[in-house]
PDB file of C-alpha atoms in Angstrom:
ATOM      1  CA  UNK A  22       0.000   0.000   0.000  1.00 35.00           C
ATOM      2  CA  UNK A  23       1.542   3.550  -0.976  1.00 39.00           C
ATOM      3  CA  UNK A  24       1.427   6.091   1.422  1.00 42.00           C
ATOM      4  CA  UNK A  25      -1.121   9.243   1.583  1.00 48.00           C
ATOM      5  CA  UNK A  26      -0.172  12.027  -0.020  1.00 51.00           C
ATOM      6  CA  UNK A  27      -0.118  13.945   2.769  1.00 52.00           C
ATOM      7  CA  UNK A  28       2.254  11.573   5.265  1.00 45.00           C
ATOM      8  CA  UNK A  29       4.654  11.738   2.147  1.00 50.00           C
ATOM      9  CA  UNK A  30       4.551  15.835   2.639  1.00 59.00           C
ATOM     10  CA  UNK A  31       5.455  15.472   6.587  1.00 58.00           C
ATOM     11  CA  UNK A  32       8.261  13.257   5.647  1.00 57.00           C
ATOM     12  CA  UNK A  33       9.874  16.065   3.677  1.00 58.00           C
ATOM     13  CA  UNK A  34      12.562  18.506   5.315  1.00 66.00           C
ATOM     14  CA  UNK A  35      11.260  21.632   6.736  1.00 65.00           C
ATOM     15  CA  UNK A  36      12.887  23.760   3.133  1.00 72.00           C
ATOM     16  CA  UNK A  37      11.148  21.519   0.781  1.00 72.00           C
ATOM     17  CA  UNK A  38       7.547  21.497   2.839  1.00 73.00           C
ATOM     18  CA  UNK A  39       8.077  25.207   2.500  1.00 82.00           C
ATOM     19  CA  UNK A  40       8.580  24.784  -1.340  1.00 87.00           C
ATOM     20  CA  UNK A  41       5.991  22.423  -1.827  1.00 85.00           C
ATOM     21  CA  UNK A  42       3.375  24.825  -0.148  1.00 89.00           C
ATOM     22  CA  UNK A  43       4.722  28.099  -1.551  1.00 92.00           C
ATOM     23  CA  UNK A  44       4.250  26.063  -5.368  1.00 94.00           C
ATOM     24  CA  UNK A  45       0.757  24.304  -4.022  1.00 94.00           C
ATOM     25  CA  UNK A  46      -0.208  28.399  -3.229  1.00 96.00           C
ATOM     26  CA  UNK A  47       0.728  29.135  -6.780  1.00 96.00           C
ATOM     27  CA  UNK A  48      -0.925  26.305  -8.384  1.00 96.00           C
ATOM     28  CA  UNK A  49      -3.846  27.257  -6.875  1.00 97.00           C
ATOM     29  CA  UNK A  50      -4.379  30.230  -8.781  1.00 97.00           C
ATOM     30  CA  UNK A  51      -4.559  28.701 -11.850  1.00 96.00           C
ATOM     31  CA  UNK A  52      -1.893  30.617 -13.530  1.00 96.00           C
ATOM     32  CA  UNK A  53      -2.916  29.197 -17.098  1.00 95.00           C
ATOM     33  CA  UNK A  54      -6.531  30.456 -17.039  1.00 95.00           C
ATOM     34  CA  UNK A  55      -5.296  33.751 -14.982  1.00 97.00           C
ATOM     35  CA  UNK A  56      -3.295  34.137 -17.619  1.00 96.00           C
ATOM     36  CA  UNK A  57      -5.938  33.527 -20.506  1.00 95.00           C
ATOM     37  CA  UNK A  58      -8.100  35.885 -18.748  1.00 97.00           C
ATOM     38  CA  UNK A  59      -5.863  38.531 -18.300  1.00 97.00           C
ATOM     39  CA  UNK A  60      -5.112  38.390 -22.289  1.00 96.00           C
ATOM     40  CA  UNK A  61      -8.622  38.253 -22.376  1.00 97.00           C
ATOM     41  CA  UNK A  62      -8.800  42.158 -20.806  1.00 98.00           C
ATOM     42  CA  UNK A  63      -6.175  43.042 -22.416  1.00 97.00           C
ATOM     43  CA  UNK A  64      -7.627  42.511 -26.159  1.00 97.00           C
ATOM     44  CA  UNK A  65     -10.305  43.970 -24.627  1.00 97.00           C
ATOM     45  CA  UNK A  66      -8.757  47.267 -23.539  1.00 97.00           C
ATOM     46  CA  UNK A  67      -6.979  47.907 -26.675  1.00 96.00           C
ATOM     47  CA  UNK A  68     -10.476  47.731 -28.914  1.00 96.00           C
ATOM     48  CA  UNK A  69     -11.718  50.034 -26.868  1.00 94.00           C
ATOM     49  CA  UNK A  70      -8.560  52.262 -27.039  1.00 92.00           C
ATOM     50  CA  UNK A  71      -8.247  54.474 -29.705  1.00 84.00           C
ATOM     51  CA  UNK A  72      -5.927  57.324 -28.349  1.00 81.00           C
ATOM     52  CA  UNK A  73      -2.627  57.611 -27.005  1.00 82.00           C
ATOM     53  CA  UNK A  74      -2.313  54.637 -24.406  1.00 88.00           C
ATOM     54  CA  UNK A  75      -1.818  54.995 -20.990  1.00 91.00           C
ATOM     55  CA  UNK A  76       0.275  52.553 -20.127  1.00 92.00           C
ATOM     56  CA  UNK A  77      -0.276  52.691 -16.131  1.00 95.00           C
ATOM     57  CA  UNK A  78      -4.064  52.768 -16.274  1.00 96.00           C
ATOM     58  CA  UNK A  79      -3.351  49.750 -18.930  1.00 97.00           C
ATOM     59  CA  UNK A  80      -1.303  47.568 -16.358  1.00 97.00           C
ATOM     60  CA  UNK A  81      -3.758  48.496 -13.259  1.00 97.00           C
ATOM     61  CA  UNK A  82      -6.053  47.272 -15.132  1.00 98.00           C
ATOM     62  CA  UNK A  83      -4.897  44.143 -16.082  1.00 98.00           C
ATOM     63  CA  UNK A  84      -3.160  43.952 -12.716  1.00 98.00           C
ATOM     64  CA  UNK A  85      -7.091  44.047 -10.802  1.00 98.00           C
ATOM     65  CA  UNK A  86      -7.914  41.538 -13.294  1.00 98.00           C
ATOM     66  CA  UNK A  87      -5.212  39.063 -12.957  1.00 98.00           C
ATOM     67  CA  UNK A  88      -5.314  39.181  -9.634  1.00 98.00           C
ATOM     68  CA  UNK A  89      -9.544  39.010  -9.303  1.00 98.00           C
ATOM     69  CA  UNK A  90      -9.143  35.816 -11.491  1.00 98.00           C
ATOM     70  CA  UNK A  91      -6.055  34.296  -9.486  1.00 98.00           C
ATOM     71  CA  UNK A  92      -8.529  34.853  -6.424  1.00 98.00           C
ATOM     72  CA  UNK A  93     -11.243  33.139  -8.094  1.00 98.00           C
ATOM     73  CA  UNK A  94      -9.239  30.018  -8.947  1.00 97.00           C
ATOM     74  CA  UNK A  95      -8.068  29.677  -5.727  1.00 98.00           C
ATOM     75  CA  UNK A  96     -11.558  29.998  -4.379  1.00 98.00           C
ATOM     76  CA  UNK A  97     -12.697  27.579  -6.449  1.00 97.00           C
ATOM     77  CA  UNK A  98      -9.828  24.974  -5.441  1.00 97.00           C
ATOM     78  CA  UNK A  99     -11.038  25.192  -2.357  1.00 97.00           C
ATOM     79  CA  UNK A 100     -15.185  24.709  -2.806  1.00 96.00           C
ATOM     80  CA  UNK A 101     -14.011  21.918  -5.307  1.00 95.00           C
ATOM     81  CA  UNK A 102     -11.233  20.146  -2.742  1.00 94.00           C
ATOM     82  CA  UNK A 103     -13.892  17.269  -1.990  1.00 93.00           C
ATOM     83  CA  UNK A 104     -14.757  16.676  -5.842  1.00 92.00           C
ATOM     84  CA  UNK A 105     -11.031  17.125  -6.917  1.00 92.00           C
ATOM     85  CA  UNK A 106     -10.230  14.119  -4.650  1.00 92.00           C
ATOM     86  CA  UNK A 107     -12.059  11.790  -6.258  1.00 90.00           C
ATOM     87  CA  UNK A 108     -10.857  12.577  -9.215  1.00 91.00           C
ATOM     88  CA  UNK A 109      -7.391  11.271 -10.994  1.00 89.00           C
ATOM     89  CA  UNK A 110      -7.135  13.914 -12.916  1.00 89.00           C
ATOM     90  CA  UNK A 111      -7.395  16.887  -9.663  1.00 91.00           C
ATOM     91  CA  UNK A 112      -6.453  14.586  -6.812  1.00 91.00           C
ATOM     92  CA  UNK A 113      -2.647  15.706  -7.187  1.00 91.00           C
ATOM     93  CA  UNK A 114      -4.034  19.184  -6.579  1.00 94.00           C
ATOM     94  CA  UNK A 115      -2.916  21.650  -3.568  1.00 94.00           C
ATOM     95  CA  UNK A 116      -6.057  20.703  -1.631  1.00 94.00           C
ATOM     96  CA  UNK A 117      -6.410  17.128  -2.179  1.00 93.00           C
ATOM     97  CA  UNK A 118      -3.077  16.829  -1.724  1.00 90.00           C
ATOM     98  CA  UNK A 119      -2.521  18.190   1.557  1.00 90.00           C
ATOM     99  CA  UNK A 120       0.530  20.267   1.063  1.00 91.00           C
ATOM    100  CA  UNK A 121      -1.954  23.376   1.242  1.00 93.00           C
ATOM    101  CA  UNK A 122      -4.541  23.595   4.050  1.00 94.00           C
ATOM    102  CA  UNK A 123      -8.283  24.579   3.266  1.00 95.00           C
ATOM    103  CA  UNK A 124      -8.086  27.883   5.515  1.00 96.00           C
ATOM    104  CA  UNK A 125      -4.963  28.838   3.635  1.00 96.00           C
ATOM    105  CA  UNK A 126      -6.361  28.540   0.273  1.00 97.00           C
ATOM    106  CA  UNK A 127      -9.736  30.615   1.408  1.00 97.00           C
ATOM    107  CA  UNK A 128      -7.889  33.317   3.016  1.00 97.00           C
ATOM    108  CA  UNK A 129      -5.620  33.681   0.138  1.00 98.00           C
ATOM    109  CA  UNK A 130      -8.745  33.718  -2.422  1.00 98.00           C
ATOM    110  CA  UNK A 131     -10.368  36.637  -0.120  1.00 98.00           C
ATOM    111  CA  UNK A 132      -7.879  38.430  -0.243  1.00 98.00           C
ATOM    112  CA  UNK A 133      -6.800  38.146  -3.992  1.00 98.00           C
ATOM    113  CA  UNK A 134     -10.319  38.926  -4.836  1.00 98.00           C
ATOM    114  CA  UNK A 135     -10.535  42.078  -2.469  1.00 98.00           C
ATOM    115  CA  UNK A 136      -7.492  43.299  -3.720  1.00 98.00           C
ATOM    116  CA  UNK A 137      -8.339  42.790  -7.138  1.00 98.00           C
ATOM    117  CA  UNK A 138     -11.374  44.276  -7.375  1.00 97.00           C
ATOM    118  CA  UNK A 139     -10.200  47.021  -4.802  1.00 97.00           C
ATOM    119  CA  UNK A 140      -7.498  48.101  -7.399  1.00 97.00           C
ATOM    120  CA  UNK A 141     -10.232  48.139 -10.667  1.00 97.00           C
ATOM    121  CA  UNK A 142     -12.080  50.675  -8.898  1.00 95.00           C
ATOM    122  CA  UNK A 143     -10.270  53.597  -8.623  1.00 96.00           C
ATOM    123  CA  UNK A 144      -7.631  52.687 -11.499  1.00 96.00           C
ATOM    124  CA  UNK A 145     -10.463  51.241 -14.479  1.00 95.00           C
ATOM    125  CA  UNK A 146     -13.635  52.658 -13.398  1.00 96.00           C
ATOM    126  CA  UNK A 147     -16.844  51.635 -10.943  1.00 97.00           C
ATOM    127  CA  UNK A 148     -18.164  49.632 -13.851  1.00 98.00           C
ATOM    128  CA  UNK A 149     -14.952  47.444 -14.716  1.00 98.00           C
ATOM    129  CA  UNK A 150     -15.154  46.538 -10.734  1.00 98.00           C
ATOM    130  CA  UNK A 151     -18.282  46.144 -10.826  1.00 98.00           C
ATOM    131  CA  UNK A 152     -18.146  43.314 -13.893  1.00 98.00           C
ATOM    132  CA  UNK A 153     -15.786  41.847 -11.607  1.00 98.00           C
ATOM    133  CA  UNK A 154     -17.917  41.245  -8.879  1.00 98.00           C
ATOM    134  CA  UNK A 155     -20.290  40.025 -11.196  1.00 98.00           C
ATOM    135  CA  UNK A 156     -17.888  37.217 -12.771  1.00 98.00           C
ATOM    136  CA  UNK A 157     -16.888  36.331  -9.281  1.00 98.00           C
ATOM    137  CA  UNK A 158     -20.541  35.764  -7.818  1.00 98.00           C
ATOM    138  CA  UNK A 159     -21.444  33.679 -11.569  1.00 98.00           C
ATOM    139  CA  UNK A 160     -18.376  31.360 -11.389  1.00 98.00           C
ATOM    140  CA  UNK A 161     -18.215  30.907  -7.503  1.00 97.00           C
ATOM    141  CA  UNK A 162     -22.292  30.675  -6.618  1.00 97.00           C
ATOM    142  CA  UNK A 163     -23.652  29.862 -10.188  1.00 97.00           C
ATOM    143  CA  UNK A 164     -21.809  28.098 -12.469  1.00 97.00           C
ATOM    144  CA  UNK A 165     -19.569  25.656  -9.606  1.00 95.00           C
ATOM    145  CA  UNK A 166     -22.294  24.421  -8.094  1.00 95.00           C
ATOM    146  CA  UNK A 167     -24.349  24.093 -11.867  1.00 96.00           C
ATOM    147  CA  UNK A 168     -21.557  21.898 -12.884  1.00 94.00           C
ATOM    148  CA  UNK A 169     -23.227  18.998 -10.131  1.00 92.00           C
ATOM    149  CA  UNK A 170     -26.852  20.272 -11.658  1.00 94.00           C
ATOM    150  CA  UNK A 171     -27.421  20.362 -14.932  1.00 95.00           C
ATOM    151  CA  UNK A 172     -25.397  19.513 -18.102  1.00 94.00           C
ATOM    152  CA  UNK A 173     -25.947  22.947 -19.287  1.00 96.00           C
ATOM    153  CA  UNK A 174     -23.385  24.293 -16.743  1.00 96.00           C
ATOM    154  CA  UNK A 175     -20.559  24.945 -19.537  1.00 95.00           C
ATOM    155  CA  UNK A 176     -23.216  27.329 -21.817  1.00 96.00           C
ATOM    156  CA  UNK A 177     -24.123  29.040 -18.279  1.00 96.00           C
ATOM    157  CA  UNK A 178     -20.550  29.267 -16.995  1.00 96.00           C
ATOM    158  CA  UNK A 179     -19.411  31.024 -20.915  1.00 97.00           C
ATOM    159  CA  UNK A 180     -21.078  34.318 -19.213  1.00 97.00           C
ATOM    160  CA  UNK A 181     -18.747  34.929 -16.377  1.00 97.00           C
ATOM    161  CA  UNK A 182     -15.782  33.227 -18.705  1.00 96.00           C
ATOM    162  CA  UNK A 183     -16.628  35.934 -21.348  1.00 97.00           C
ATOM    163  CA  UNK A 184     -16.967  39.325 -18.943  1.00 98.00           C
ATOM    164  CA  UNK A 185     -13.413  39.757 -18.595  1.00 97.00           C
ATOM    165  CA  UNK A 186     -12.843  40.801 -21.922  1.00 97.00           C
ATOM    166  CA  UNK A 187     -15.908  43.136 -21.759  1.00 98.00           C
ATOM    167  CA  UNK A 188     -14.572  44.411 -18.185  1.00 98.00           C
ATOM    168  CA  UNK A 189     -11.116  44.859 -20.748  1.00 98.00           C
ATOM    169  CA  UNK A 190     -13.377  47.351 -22.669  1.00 98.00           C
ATOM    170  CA  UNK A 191     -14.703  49.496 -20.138  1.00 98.00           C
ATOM    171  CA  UNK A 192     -11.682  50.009 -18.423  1.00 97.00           C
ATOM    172  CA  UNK A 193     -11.110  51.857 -21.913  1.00 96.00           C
ATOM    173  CA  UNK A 194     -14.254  53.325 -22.790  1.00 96.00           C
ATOM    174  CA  UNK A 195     -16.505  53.317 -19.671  1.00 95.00           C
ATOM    175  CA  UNK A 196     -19.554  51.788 -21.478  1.00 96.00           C
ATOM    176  CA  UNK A 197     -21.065  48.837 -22.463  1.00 96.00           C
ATOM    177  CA  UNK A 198     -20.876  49.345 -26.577  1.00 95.00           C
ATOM    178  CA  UNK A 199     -21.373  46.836 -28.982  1.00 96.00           C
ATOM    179  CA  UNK A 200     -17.613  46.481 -29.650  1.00 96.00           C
ATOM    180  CA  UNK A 201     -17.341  45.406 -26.091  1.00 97.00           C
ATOM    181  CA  UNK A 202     -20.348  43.031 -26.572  1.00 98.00           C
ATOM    182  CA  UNK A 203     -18.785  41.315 -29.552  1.00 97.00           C
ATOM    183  CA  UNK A 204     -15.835  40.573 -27.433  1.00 97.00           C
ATOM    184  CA  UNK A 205     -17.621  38.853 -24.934  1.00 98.00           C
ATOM    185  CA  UNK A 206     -19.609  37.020 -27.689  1.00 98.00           C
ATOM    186  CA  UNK A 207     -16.394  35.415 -28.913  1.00 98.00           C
ATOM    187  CA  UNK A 208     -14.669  34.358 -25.751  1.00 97.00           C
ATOM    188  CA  UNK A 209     -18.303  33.005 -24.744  1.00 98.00           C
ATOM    189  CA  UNK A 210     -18.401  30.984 -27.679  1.00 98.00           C
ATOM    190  CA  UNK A 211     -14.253  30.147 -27.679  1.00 98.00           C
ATOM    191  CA  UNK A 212     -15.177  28.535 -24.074  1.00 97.00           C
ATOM    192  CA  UNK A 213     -17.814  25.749 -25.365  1.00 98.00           C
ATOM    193  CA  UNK A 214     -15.391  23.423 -27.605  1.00 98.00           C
ATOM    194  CA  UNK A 215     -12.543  24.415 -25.368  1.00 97.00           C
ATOM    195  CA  UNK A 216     -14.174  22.872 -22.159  1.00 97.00           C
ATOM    196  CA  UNK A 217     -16.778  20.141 -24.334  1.00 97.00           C
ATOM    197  CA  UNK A 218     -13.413  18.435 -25.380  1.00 97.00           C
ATOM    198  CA  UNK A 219     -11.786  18.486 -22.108  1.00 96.00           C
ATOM    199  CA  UNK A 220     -14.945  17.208 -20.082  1.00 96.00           C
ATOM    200  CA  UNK A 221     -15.010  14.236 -23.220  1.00 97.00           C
ATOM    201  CA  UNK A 222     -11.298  13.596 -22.642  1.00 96.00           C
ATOM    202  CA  UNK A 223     -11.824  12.962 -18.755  1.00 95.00           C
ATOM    203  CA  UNK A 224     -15.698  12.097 -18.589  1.00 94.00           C
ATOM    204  CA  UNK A 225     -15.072   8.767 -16.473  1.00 93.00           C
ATOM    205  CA  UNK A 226     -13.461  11.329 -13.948  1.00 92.00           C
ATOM    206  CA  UNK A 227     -16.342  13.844 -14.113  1.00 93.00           C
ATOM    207  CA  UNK A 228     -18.611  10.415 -13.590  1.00 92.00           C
ATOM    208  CA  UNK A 229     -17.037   9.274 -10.400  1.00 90.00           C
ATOM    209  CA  UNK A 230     -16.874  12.933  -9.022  1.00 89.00           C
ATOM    210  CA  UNK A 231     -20.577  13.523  -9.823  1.00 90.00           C
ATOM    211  CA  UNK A 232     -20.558  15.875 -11.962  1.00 93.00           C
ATOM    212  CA  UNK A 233     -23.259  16.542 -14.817  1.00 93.00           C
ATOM    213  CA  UNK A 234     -21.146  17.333 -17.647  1.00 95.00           C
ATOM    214  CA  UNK A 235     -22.456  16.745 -21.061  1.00 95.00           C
ATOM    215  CA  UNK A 236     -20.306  14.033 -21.931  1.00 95.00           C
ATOM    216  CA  UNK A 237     -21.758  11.693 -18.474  1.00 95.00           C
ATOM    217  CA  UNK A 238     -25.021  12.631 -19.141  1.00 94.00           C
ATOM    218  CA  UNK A 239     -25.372  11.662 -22.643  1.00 94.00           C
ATOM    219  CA  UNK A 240     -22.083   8.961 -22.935  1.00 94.00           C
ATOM    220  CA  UNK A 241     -22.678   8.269 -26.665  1.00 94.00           C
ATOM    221  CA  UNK A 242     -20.300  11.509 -27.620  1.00 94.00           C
ATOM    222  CA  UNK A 243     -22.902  12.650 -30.299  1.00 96.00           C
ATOM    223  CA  UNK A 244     -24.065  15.667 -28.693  1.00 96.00           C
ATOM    224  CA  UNK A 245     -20.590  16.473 -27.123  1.00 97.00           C
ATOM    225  CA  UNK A 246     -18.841  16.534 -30.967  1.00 97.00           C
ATOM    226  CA  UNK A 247     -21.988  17.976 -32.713  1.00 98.00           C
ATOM    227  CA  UNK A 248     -21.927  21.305 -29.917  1.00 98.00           C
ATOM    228  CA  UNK A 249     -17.679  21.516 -30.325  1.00 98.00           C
ATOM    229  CA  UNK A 250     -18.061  21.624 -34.041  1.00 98.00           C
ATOM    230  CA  UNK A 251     -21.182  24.343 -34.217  1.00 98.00           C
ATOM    231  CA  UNK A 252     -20.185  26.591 -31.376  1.00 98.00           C
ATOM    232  CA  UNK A 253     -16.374  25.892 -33.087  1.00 98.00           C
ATOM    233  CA  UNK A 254     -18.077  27.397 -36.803  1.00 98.00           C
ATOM    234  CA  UNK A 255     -19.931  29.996 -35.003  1.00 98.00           C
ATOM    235  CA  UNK A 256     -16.927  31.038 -33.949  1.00 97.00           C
ATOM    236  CA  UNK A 257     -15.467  32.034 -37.234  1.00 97.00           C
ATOM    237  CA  UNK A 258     -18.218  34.778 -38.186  1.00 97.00           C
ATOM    238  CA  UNK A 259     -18.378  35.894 -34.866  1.00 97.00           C
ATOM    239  CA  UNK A 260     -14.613  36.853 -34.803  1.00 97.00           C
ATOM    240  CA  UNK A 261     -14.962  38.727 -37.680  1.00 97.00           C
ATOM    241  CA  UNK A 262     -17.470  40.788 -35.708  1.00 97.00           C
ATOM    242  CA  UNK A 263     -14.727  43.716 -34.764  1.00 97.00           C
ATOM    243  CA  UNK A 264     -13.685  43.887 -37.932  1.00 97.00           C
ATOM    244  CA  UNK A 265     -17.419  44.761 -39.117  1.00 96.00           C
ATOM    245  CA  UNK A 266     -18.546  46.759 -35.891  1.00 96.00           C
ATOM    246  CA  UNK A 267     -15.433  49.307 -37.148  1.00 94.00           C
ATOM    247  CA  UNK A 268     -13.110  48.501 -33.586  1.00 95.00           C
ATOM    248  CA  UNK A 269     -10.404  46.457 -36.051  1.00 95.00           C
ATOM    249  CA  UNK A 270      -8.957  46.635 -39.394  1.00 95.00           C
ATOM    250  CA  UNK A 271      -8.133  44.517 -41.926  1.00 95.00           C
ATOM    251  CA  UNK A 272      -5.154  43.146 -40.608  1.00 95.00           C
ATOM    252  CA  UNK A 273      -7.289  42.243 -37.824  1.00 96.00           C
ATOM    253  CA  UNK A 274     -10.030  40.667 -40.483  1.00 97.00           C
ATOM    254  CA  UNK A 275      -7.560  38.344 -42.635  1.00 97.00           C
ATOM    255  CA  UNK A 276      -6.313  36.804 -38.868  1.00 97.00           C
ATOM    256  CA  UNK A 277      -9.107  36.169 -37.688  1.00 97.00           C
ATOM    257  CA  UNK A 278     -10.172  34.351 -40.438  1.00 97.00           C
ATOM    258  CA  UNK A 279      -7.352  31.987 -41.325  1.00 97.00           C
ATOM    259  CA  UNK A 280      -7.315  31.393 -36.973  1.00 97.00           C
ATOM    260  CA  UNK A 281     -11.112  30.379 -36.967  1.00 97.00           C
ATOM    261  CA  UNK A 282     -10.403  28.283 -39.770  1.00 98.00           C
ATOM    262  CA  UNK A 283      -7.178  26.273 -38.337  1.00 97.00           C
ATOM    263  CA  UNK A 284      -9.480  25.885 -35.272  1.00 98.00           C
ATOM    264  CA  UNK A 285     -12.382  24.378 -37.260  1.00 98.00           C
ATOM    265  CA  UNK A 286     -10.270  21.668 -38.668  1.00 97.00           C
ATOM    266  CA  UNK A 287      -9.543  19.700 -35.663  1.00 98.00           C
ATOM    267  CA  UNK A 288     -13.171  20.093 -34.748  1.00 98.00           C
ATOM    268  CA  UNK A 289     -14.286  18.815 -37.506  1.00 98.00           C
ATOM    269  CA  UNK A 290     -12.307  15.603 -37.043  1.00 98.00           C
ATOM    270  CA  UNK A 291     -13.316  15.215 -33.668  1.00 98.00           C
ATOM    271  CA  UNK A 292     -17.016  15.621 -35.032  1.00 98.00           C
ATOM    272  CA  UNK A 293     -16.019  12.042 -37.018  1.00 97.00           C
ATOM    273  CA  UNK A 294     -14.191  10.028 -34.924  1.00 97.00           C
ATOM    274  CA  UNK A 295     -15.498  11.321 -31.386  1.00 96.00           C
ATOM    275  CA  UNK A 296     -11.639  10.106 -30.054  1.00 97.00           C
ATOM    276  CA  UNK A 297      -9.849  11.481 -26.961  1.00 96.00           C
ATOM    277  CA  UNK A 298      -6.523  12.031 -29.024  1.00 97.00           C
ATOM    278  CA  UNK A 299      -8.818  14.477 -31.557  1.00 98.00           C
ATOM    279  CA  UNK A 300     -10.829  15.783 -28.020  1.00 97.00           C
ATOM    280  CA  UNK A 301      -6.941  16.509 -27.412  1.00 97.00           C
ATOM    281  CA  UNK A 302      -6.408  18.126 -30.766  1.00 98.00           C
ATOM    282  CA  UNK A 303      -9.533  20.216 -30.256  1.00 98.00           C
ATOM    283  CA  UNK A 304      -8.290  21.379 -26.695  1.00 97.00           C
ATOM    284  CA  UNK A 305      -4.765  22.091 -28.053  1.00 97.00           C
ATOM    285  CA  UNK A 306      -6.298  24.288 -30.682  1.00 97.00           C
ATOM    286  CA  UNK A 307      -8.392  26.600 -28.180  1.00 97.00           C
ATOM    287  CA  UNK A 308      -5.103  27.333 -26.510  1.00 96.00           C
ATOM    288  CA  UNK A 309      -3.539  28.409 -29.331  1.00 97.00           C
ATOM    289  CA  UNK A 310      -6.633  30.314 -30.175  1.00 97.00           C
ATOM    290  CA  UNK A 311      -7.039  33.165 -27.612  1.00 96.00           C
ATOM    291  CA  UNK A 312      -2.670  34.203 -27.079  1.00 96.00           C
ATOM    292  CA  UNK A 313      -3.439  34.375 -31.131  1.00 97.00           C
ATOM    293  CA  UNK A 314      -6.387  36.491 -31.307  1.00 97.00           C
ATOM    294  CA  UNK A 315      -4.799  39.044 -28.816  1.00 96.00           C
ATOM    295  CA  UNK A 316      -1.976  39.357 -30.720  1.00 96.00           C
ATOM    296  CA  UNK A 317      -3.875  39.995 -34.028  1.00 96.00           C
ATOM    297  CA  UNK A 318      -5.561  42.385 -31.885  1.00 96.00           C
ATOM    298  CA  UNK A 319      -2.087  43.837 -30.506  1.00 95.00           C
ATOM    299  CA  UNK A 320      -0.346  43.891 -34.016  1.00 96.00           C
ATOM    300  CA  UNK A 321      -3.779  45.788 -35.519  1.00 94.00           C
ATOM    301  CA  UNK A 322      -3.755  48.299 -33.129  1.00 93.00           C
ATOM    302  CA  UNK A 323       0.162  49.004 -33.513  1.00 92.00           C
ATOM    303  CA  UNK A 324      -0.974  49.535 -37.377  1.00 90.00           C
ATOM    304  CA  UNK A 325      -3.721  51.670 -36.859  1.00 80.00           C
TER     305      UNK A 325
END
């Protein structure tokens, strides 16, 4: 019988318990999606800018958002710590684990959220703060506890996914314009083939922890592949949408194109074979996709 995880972790030396927890602390901010989101905001802000840039009201703002989001993950570590352990895929994680403790991981979430939002406020505006607190309460109160619920968690948990990038916007312009609605139309759409093909890839773990995820509910795959492929082409006209609302150019236009196109293709293949490595393929390719679109965004602004 191997030993728990967290008897292993008491068996280190005091120095490497220290670096275990200080890297279990990081880990629980989910520094990929932190980072995602914060590009997010960032393609945001520059649509919306069309003056000189500020480049200190710029990195506040993306500052309160990183830091909102790194809160968020961490909070939702630690209302998903008894779900994560029964799963292979989490069980490694901080919590599980044991080489961070519960109160640790909601203390730091507090305050990473507090001093997130706390920053938006006076260095975006009331309303980019405000959109904050909104995508906090929707990912921590509606769309964790959804994901248990209903299989239509992922389309309900796109909304708080997506307000980053229109929270990006009004740190610019202070209003809710269509340019900054378009935004949050594409990252709500990029978010259903991105997290359809990761539930298929690990749907036995979603099954054991309980959770109502498309794939568990309806095992056959045909629904899962047929929803990554549409919301996948939907994805191509709607990221033309700057280009046509008059926030982007045509540099901008031919990008997004040929990007919504090389995402289509493995989506389309997954929508055949319903395979994990294509599921894979599919998730690869909506990683690629946002750090792309921002810098289409970056490089059409610079050309403007």
């Amino acid at each position: 019988m191997t030993d728990h995880p967290r008897s292993l972790l008491t068996a280190l030396p005091i120095p490497a318990r220290r670096r275990a927890w200080l890297l279990g602390c990081w880990e629980l901010t989910k520094p990929e999606i932190t980072f995602q989101v914060t590009l997010s905001a960032l393609a945001g802000y520059l649509m919306g800018t069309w003056d000189a840039l500020d480049g200190w009201h710029l990195a506040g703002t993306l500052l309160g958002t990183a830091l909102t989001a790194a809160g968020v993950g961490t909070l939702n570590h630690y209302f998903e710590r008894d779900f994560d352990a029964a799963m292979r895929r989490t069980a490694r994680r901080p919590l599980p684990s044991g080489r961070v403790s519960p109160a640790t991981a909601r203390y730091l979430g507090m305050l990473l959220v507090f001093a997130g939002i706390g920053l938006l406020c006076p260095v975006a505006n009331a309303l980019t703060a405000a959109l904050a607190i909104l995508t906090v309460l929707l990912y921590l109160y509606v769309y964790t506890p959804l994901k248990r619920r209903t299989k239509y968690n992922t389309l309900i948990g796109t909304i708080p996914g997506a307000l980053p990038a229109l929270g990006g916007w009004t740190a610019a312009t202070g209003n809710l314009a269509l340019g900054g609605w378009t935004l949050f139309a594409i990252l709500a759409v990029w978010q259903m083939p991105h997290f359809l093909s990761l539930a298929w890839m690990y749907r036995k773990d979603y099954e054991r922890a309980h959770y109502q995820m498309l794939p568990v509910v309806e095992p056959d795959g045909h629904s899962t592949a047929l929803q990554t492929l549409a919301f996948t082409a939907l994805l191509i006209p709607l990221g033309l949408g700057p280009y046509l609302v008059g926030i982007a150019g045509p540099v901008y236009l031919i990008g997004a194109l040929l990007l919504g196109l090389y995402f289509l293709r493995p989506a389309l293949v997954f929508y055949r074979t319903r395979q994990v490595q294509d599921a894979r393929r599919v998730l690869r390719a909506s990683i690629v996709y946002i750090p792309a679109w921002t810098g289409l965004i970056v490089l059409d602004w610079l050309l403007r």
